[in-house]
XYZ file of C-alpha atoms in Angstrom:
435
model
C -3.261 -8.578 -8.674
C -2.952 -7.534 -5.447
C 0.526 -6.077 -2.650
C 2.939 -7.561 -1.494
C 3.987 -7.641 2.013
C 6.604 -6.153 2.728
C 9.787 -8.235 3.132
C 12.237 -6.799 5.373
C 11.644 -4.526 8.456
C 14.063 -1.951 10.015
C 13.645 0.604 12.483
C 13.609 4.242 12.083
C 16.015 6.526 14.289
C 15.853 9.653 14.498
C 17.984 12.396 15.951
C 20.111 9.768 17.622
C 17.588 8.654 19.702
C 15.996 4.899 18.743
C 12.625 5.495 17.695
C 10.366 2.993 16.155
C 7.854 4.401 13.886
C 7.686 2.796 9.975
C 8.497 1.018 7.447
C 7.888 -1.994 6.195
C 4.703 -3.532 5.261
C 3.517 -2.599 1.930
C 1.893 -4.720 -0.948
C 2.864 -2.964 -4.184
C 3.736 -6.065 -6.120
C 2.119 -9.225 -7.501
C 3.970 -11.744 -6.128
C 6.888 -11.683 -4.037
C 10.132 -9.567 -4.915
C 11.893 -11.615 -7.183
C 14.464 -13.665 -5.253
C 12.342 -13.589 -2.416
C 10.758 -17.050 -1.123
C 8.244 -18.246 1.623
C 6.457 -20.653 2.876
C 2.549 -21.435 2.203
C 1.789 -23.057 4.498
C -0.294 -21.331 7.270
C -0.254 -21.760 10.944
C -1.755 -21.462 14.713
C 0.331 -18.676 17.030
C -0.583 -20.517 19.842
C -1.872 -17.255 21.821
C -4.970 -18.568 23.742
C -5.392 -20.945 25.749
C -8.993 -21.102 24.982
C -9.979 -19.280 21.676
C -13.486 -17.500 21.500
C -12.340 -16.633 17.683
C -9.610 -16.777 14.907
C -7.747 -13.936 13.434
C -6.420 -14.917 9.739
C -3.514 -12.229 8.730
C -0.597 -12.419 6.948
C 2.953 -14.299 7.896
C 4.229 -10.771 7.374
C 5.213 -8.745 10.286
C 4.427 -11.359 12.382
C 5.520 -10.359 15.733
C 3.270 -7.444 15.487
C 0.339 -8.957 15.078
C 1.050 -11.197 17.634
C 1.523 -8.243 19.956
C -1.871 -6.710 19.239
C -3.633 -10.052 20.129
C -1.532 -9.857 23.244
C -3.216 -6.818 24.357
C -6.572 -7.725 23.516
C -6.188 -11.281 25.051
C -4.586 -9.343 28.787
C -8.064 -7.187 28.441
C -10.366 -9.768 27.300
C -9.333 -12.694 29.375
C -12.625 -14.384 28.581
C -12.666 -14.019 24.853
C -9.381 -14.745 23.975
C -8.023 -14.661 19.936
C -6.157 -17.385 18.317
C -4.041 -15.911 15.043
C -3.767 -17.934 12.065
C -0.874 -16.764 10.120
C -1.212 -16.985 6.331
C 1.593 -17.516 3.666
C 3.122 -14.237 3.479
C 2.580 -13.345 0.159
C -0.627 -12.183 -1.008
C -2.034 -14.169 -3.689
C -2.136 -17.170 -0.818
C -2.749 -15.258 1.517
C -6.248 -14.546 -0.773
C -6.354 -18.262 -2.223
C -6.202 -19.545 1.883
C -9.570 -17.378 2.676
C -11.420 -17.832 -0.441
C -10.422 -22.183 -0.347
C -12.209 -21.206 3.589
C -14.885 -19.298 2.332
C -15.671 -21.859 -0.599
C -15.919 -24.784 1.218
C -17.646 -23.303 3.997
C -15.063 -24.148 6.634
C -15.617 -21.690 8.815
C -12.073 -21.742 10.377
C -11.628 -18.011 10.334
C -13.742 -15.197 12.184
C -11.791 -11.962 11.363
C -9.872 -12.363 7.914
C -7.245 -9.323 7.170
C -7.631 -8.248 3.961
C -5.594 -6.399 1.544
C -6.705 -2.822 1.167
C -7.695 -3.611 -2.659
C -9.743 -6.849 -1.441
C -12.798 -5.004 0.134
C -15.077 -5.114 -3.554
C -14.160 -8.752 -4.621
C -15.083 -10.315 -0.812
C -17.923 -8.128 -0.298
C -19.558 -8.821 -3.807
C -19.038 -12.669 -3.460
C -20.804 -12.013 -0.410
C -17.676 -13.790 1.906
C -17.822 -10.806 4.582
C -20.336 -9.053 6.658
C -21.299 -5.476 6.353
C -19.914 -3.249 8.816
C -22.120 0.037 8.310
C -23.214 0.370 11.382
C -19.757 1.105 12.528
C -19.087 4.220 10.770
C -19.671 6.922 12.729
C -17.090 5.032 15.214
C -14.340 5.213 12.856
C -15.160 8.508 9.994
C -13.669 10.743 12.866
C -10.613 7.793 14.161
C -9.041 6.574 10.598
C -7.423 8.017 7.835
C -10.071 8.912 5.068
C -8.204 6.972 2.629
C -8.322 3.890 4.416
C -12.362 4.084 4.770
C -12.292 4.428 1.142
C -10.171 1.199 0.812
C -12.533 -0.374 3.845
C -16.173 0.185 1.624
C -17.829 -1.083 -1.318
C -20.395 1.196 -3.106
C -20.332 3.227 -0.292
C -20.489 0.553 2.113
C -18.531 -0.450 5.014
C -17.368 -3.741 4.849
C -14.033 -4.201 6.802
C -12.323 -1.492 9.279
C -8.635 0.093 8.666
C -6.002 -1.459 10.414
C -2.391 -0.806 9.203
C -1.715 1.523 6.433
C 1.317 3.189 4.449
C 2.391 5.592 1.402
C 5.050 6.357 -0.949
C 7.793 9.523 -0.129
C 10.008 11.368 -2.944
C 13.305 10.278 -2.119
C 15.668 13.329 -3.327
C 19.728 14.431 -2.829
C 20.155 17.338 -0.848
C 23.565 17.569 -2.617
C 22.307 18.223 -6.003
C 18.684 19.613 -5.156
C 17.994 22.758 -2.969
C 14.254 22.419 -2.698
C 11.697 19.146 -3.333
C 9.500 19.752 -6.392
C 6.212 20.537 -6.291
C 5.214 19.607 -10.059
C 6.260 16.852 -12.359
C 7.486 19.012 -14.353
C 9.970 20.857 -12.074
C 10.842 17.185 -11.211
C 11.952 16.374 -14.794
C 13.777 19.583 -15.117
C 15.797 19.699 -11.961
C 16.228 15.663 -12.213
C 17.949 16.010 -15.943
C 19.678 19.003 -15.079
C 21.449 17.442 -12.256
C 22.197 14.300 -13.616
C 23.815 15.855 -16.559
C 25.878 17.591 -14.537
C 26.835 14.529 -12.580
C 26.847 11.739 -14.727
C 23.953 9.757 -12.747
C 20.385 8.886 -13.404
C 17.514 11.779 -12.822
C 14.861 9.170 -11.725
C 14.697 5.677 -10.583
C 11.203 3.880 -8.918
C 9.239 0.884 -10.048
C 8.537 0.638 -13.446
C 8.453 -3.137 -14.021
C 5.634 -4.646 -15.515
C 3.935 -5.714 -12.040
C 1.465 -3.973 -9.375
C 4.481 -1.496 -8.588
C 4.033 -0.060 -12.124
C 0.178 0.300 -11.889
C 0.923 2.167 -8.505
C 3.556 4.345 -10.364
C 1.125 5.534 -13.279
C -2.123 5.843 -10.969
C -0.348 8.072 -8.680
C 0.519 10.375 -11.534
C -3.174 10.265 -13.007
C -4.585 10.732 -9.880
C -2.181 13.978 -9.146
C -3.164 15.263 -12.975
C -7.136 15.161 -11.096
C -8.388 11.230 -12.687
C -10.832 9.540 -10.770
C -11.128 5.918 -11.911
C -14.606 5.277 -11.262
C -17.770 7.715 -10.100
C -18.320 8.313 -6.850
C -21.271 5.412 -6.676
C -18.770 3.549 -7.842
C -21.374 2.326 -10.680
C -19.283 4.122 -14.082
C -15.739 4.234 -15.402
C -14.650 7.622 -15.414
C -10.977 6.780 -16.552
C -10.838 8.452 -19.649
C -13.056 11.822 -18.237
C -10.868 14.984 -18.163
C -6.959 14.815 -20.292
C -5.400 12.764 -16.746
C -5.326 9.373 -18.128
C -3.168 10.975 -20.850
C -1.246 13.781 -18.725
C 0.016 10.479 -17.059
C 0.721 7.972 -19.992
C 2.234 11.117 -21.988
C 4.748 12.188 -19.454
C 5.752 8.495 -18.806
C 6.639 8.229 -22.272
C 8.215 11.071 -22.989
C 10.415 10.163 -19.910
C 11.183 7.031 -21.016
C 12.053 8.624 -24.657
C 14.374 11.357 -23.631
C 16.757 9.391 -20.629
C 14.286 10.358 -17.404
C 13.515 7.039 -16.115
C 17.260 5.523 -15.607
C 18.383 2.369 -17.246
C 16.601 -0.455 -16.521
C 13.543 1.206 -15.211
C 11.272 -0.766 -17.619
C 12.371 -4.235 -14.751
C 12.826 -2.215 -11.598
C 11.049 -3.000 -8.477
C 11.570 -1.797 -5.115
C 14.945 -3.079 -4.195
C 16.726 -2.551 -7.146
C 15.848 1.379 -7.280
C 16.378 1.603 -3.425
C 19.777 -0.076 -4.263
C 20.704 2.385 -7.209
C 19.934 5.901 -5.012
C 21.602 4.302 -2.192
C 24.852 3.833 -4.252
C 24.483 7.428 -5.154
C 23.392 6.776 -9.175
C 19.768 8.935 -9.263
C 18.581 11.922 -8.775
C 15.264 11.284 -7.267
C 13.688 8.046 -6.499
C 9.601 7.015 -5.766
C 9.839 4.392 -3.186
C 8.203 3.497 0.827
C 9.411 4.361 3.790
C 11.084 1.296 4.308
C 14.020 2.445 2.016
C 15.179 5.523 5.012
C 16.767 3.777 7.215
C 18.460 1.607 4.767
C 19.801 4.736 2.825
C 21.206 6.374 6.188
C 23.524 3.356 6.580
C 21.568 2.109 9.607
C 21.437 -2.606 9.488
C 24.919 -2.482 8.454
C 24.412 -1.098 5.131
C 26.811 0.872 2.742
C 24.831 3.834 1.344
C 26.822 6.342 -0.542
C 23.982 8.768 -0.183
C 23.912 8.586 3.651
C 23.395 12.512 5.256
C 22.214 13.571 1.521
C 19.195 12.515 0.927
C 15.491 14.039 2.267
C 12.216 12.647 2.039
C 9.209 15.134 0.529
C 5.646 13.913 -0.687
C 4.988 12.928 -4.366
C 4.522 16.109 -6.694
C 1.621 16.917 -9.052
C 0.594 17.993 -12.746
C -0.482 21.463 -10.449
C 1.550 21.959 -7.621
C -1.337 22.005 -5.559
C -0.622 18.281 -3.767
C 0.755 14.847 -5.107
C -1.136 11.497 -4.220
C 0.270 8.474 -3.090
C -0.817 4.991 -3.641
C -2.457 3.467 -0.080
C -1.240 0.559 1.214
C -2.137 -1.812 4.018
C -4.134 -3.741 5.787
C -8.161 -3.515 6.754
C -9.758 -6.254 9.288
C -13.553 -7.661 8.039
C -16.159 -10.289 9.549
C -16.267 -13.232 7.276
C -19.910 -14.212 7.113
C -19.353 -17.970 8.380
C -18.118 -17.181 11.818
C -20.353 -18.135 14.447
C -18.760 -15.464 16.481
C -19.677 -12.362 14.585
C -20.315 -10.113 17.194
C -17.137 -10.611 18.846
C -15.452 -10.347 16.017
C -16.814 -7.248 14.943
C -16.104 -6.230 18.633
C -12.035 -6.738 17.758
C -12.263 -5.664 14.616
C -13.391 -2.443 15.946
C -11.239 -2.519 19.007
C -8.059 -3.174 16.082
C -9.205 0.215 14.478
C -9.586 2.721 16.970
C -7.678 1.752 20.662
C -5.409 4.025 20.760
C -3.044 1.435 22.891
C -3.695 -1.649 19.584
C -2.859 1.155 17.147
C 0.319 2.219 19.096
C 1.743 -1.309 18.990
C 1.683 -0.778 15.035
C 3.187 2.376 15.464
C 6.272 1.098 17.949
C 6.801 -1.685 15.735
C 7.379 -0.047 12.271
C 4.062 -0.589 10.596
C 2.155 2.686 9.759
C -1.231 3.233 11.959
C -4.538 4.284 10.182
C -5.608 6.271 13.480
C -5.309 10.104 12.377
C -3.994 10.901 16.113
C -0.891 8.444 16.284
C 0.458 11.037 13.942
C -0.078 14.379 15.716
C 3.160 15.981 17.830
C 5.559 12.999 16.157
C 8.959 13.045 17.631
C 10.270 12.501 13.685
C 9.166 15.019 10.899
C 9.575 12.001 8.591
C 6.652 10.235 10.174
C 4.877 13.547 11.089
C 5.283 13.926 7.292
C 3.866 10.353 6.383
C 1.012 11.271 8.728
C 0.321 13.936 5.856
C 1.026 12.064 3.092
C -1.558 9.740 4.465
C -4.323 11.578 5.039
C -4.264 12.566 1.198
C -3.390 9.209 0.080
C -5.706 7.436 -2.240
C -6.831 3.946 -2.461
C -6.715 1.525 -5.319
C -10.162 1.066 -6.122
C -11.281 -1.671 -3.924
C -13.818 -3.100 -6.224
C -14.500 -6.668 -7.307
C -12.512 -6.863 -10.515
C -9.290 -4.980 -9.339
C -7.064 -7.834 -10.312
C -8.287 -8.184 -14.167
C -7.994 -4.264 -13.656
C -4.523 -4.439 -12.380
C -3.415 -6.375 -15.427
C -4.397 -4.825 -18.171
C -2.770 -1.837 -17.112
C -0.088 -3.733 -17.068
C -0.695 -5.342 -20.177
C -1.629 -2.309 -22.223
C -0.049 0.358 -20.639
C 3.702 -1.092 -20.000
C 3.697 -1.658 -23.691
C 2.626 1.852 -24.533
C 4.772 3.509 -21.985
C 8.145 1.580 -24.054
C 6.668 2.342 -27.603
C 5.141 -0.923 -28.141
C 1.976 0.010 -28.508
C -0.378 2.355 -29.353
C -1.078 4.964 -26.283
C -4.878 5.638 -27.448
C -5.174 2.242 -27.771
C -4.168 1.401 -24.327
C -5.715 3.934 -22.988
C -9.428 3.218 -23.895
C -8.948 -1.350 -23.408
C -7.779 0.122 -19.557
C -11.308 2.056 -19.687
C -13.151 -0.725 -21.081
C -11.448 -3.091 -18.219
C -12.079 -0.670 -15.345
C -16.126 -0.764 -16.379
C -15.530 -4.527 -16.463
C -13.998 -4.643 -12.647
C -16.885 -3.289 -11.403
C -19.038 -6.186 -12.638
C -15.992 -8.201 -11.190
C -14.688 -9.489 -14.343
């Protein structure tokens, strides 16, 4: 299964003074939110007069997207882009390209994939390679997103938006962030004893969001999914994959996830910490300016609450999930050098990447985040260039659900942990054939 886009879209101010910089865009859930609708069918922005070649990107963040092909229209007046907005969700977003790529339409030149797309388009042989563009971006874009952008150590799209996950925590009740998991449960429990409130609250339904939630933890306890060939499942190497699975269920067992955890997604813990009921909370950047009382919104927690990257098993660094977007050729377009010419242009002008940036959607250019204005973003810039990517590889959505089919059960008691544990190894070797 693959992200959501994200569904609502504020902007970030900080010390008083407006200043656009996150928030937003992530895909962290199969489907949409529930309670959230939109419309599949796709449709022309009506940007060029006369299109050279067609963008297809998400409905999401629109506006943005139509700014960037703006700016590359005013300095390419000859080889203008047309956009072709997709459905915003994801899974048509990915049904729209592949119907394309199957029946060898041909209708888009430059198709913006989800960051855990890369493997399954590249294997099926729908996109181009883009090797010969590496050395213009390994110096530009955030490693994490090049590892999102390749399959077996090939470049086959370009980074283009990105995003990670921040440790939400009340400066009332907690003097420092923790740097372990551990210190996490402690000072979580402690101080929701004392108070009467929840120690932790994030997104532990039974959806992507929970497969983000455990592979950030068994990626901070030192897991690797696959080798670095990607060619092996290395899953079950080392004690991660149960460092992870055991603290989750211990949680759950002793009152550390709050009520309800088992059906949370994004919203509903953003709306718990914002009434002032948890502790802690794992959630995007999106949730800030909501929490400060910015829009409108009632937030009990507004002036005491921080923002601190994920901890680990060590202490030594948390990881957070990667989101975003990366651009890639699709191998019908009769227009491949010009689209690779864009794609590149999307990835590394500085001016493209600072329309992202002004608009709320996190950049993958390492230099939009140097001398930020706001320590929050200065701080996502960090959390970003340690981020890791799902494993881009052909079979990431069969991968995605049996996690969530074997280890949502085991995390709740209803199944064996062991057992989980090795069918999620025996899937991930599967993904990589694209099963």
């Amino acid at each position: 299964m693959s992200a959501l886009p994200w569904h609502r879209r504020y902007t970030w101010r900080a010390g008083g003074a407006a200043l656009a910089t996150l928030v937003l865009t992530l895909a962290t859930a199969c489907g949409e939110p529930p309670g959230q609708e939109s419309d599949a069918e796709g449709e022309s922005a009506g940007l060029a007069d006369d299109p050279r070649f067609v963008w297809a990107v998400t409905g999401a963040d629109r506006h943005i997207h139509e700014d960037v092909a703006r700016l590359w229209n005013e300095k390419n007046p000859d080889q203008q882009v047309e956009i072709f907005f997709l459905a915003p969700t994801a899974d048509e977003q990915r049904q729209a390209m592949f119907q394309d790529l199957q029946a060898q339409a041909g209708e888009f030149d430059v198709l913006g994939l989800d960051v855990i797309w890369t493997g399954e388009f590249a294997d099926f042989g729908y996109i181009e390679s883009l090797e010969d563009m590496r050395g213009d971006i390994e110096d530009v874009s955030l490693p994490g997103a090049i590892d999102s952008a390749q399959w077996q150590q090939e470049l086959y799209a370009l980074p283009y938006s990105s995003n990670g996950a921040f440790l939400y925590y009340r400066t009332d009740l907690i003097d420092e962030p923790p740097t372990t998991w551990d210190e996490l449960y402690e000072t979580g429990m402690a101080a929701a004893e004392e108070e009467g409130i929840s120690p932790f609250v994030g997104q532990g339904d039974q959806y992507e969001g929970f497969v983000v939630t455990y592979l950030e933890m068994f990626w901070s306890a030192g897991g690797e999914l696959f080798d670095e060939s990607q060619e092996n499942s290395t899953f079950l190497e080392g004690d991660a994959a149960q460092t992870a699975l055991d603290f989750m269920i211990e949680g759950q067992e002793n009152g550390f996830f709050a009520e309800g955890f088992d059906s949370m997604v994004e919203d509903d813990a953003r709306a718990l910490f914002q009434s002032g009921e948890a502790v802690y909370m794992r959630n995007w950047p999106y949730a800030v300016p909501l929490l400060e009382g910015e829009e409108d919104e009632e937030s009990a927690v507004a002036g005491d609450f921080a923002v601190a990257p994920l901890p680990s098993f060590t202490g030594e660094g948390g990881t957070s999930a990667l989101g975003g977007l990366n651009n890639a050729v699709s191998s019908l377009s009769e227009n491949k050098e010009l689209a690779s010419e864009f794609v590149l242009w999307a990835a590394t002008d500085p001016e493209a990447q600072a329309v992202l940036a002004d608009n709320s959607l996190p950049p993958t250019m390492v230099d939009a985040y140097e001398d930020a204005e706001d320590p929050n973003f200065e701080m996502l810039g960090d959390i970003l260039a340690q981020a890791q990517a799902r494993p881009p590889v052909p079979g990431y959505n069969s991968l995605s659900l049996e996690i969530q089919d074997n280890l949502h059960p085991a995390f709740l008691g209803q199944e064996d942990p062991q057992t989980a544990l090795q069918a999620v190894d025996t899937a991930a070797g599967n993904a990589l054939e694209g099963e």
